[in-house]
Amino acid sequence: MSSTESGTHEGFTAEERAAMKDHAQELKTAARRSSRADKAAEAKRDVLAKIAEMQDSDRIMAERVHAVITAGAPALAPKLWYGMPAYALDGKVVCFFQSAEKFKARYATLGFSDQAKLDEGTMWAAGFALTEVTADVEARIAALVKRAVS
């Protein structure tokens, strides 16, 4: 947290606090699940349920992103991460979909963590704005995800 020039204290936004609460609940839920297979199946159901809750344009994009990622990188396991659909390798998030609605942004985001192998020299993109998922965008996502887990 930081202070502004007027001396008032800036804190987390309501959306950021909600994301942190989502993450705490996700950790509790995962800890309660018994077997590894149960955890994976229920985590996938959680992701699909979260996608189904999204508003129309975000939901449509999230469904297409989910389909591209799960088809193109079957080693990635769907899971919720701070209330967002995410895809992990060995339990570590590689990429995620952030709806525009989540943080009141003008576009959705496909983001990659530092686990993604997208390195290109000394600077590379780790997040991509999405306003629509077309066939060309699906192809770019598939290529990025494949590279991220290579």
GROMACS .gro file of C-alpha atoms in nm, residues 25-127:
model
  103
   25GLN     CA    1  -1.121  -2.016  -0.096
   26GLU     CA    2  -0.956  -2.201  -0.388
   27LEU     CA    3  -0.672  -2.313  -0.161
   28LYS     CA    4  -0.916  -2.437   0.107
   29THR     CA    5  -1.125  -2.623  -0.151
   30ALA     CA    6  -0.819  -2.790  -0.307
   31ALA     CA    7  -0.694  -2.901   0.035
   32ARG     CA    8  -1.027  -3.072   0.112
   33ARG     CA    9  -1.032  -3.281  -0.204
   34SER     CA   10  -0.912  -3.637  -0.153
   35SER     CA   11  -0.738  -3.801  -0.447
   36ARG     CA   12  -0.533  -3.642  -0.726
   37ALA     CA   13  -0.789  -3.758  -0.985
   38ASP     CA   14  -1.074  -3.605  -0.780
   39LYS     CA   15  -0.881  -3.280  -0.753
   40ALA     CA   16  -0.819  -3.261  -1.127
   41ALA     CA   17  -1.178  -3.344  -1.223
   42GLU     CA   18  -1.326  -3.103  -0.971
   43ALA     CA   19  -1.079  -2.829  -1.063
   44LYS     CA   20  -1.187  -2.862  -1.427
   45ARG     CA   21  -1.553  -2.840  -1.321
   46ASP     CA   22  -1.470  -2.530  -1.113
   47VAL     CA   23  -1.311  -2.364  -1.418
   48LEU     CA   24  -1.608  -2.447  -1.641
   49ALA     CA   25  -1.849  -2.318  -1.376
   50LYS     CA   26  -1.651  -1.992  -1.343
   51ILE     CA   27  -1.656  -1.949  -1.721
   52ALA     CA   28  -2.033  -2.012  -1.726
   53GLU     CA   29  -2.081  -1.728  -1.473
   54MET     CA   30  -1.913  -1.471  -1.699
   55GLN     CA   31  -2.100  -1.211  -1.901
   56ASP     CA   32  -2.165  -1.296  -2.266
   57SER     CA   33  -1.857  -1.162  -2.448
   58ASP     CA   34  -1.615  -1.271  -2.173
   59ARG     CA   35  -1.783  -1.612  -2.149
   60ILE     CA   36  -1.765  -1.671  -2.524
   61MET     CA   37  -1.396  -1.579  -2.533
   62ALA     CA   38  -1.316  -1.783  -2.220
   63GLU     CA   39  -1.490  -2.090  -2.364
   64ARG     CA   40  -1.287  -2.065  -2.685
   65VAL     CA   41  -0.960  -2.000  -2.499
   66HIS     CA   42  -1.031  -2.298  -2.271
   67ALA     CA   43  -1.097  -2.522  -2.572
   68VAL     CA   44  -0.778  -2.411  -2.749
   69ILE     CA   45  -0.559  -2.456  -2.440
   70THR     CA   46  -0.697  -2.795  -2.337
   71ALA     CA   47  -0.674  -2.929  -2.694
   72GLY     CA   48  -0.333  -2.782  -2.773
   73ALA     CA   49  -0.159  -2.842  -2.441
   74PRO     CA   50  -0.317  -3.143  -2.268
   75ALA     CA   51  -0.034  -3.142  -2.011
   76LEU     CA   52  -0.185  -2.822  -1.866
   77ALA     CA   53  -0.441  -2.882  -1.592
   78PRO     CA   54  -0.732  -2.636  -1.560
   79LYS     CA   55  -0.769  -2.477  -1.217
   80LEU     CA   56  -0.899  -2.157  -1.064
   81TRP     CA   57  -0.641  -1.895  -0.977
   82TYR     CA   58  -0.757  -1.579  -0.798
   83GLY     CA   59  -1.105  -1.654  -0.933
   84MET     CA   60  -0.983  -1.680  -1.292
   85PRO     CA   61  -0.958  -1.981  -1.523
   86ALA     CA   62  -0.593  -2.085  -1.525
   87TYR     CA   63  -0.389  -2.370  -1.664
   88ALA     CA   64  -0.106  -2.528  -1.466
   89LEU     CA   65   0.184  -2.762  -1.525
   90ASP     CA   66   0.285  -2.965  -1.220
   91GLY     CA   67   0.067  -2.740  -1.005
   92LYS     CA   68   0.225  -2.414  -1.123
   93VAL     CA   69   0.015  -2.173  -1.328
   94VAL     CA   70   0.148  -2.122  -1.680
   95CYS     CA   71  -0.135  -1.914  -1.828
   96PHE     CA   72  -0.471  -1.768  -1.732
   97PHE     CA   73  -0.776  -1.590  -1.871
   98GLN     CA   74  -0.882  -1.268  -1.700
   99SER     CA   75  -1.226  -1.144  -1.797
  100ALA     CA   76  -1.273  -0.774  -1.869
  101GLU     CA   77  -1.541  -0.766  -1.602
  102LYS     CA   78  -1.310  -0.898  -1.327
  103PHE     CA   79  -1.119  -0.571  -1.290
  104LYS     CA   80  -1.355  -0.348  -1.490
  105ALA     CA   81  -1.113  -0.335  -1.783
  106ARG     CA   82  -1.203  -0.258  -2.141
  107TYR     CA   83  -1.066  -0.593  -2.264
  108ALA     CA   84  -1.008  -0.948  -2.142
  109THR     CA   85  -0.651  -1.071  -2.098
  110LEU     CA   86  -0.467  -1.391  -2.177
  111GLY     CA   87  -0.173  -1.384  -1.939
  112PHE     CA   88   0.135  -1.598  -1.892
  113SER     CA   89   0.332  -1.649  -1.572
  114ASP     CA   90   0.708  -1.670  -1.541
  115GLN     CA   91   0.664  -2.049  -1.576
  116ALA     CA   92   0.581  -2.001  -1.944
  117LYS     CA   93   0.875  -2.053  -2.176
  118LEU     CA   94   0.808  -1.750  -2.396
  119ASP     CA   95   1.148  -1.586  -2.348
  120GLU     CA   96   1.275  -1.386  -2.646
  121GLY     CA   97   1.601  -1.211  -2.570
  122THR     CA   98   1.575  -0.957  -2.290
  123MET     CA   99   1.209  -0.854  -2.340
  124TRP     CA  100   0.891  -1.041  -2.439
  125ALA     CA  101   0.515  -1.020  -2.399
  126ALA     CA  102   0.356  -1.197  -2.103
  127GLY     CA  103   0.000  -1.068  -2.151
   0.00000   0.00000   0.00000
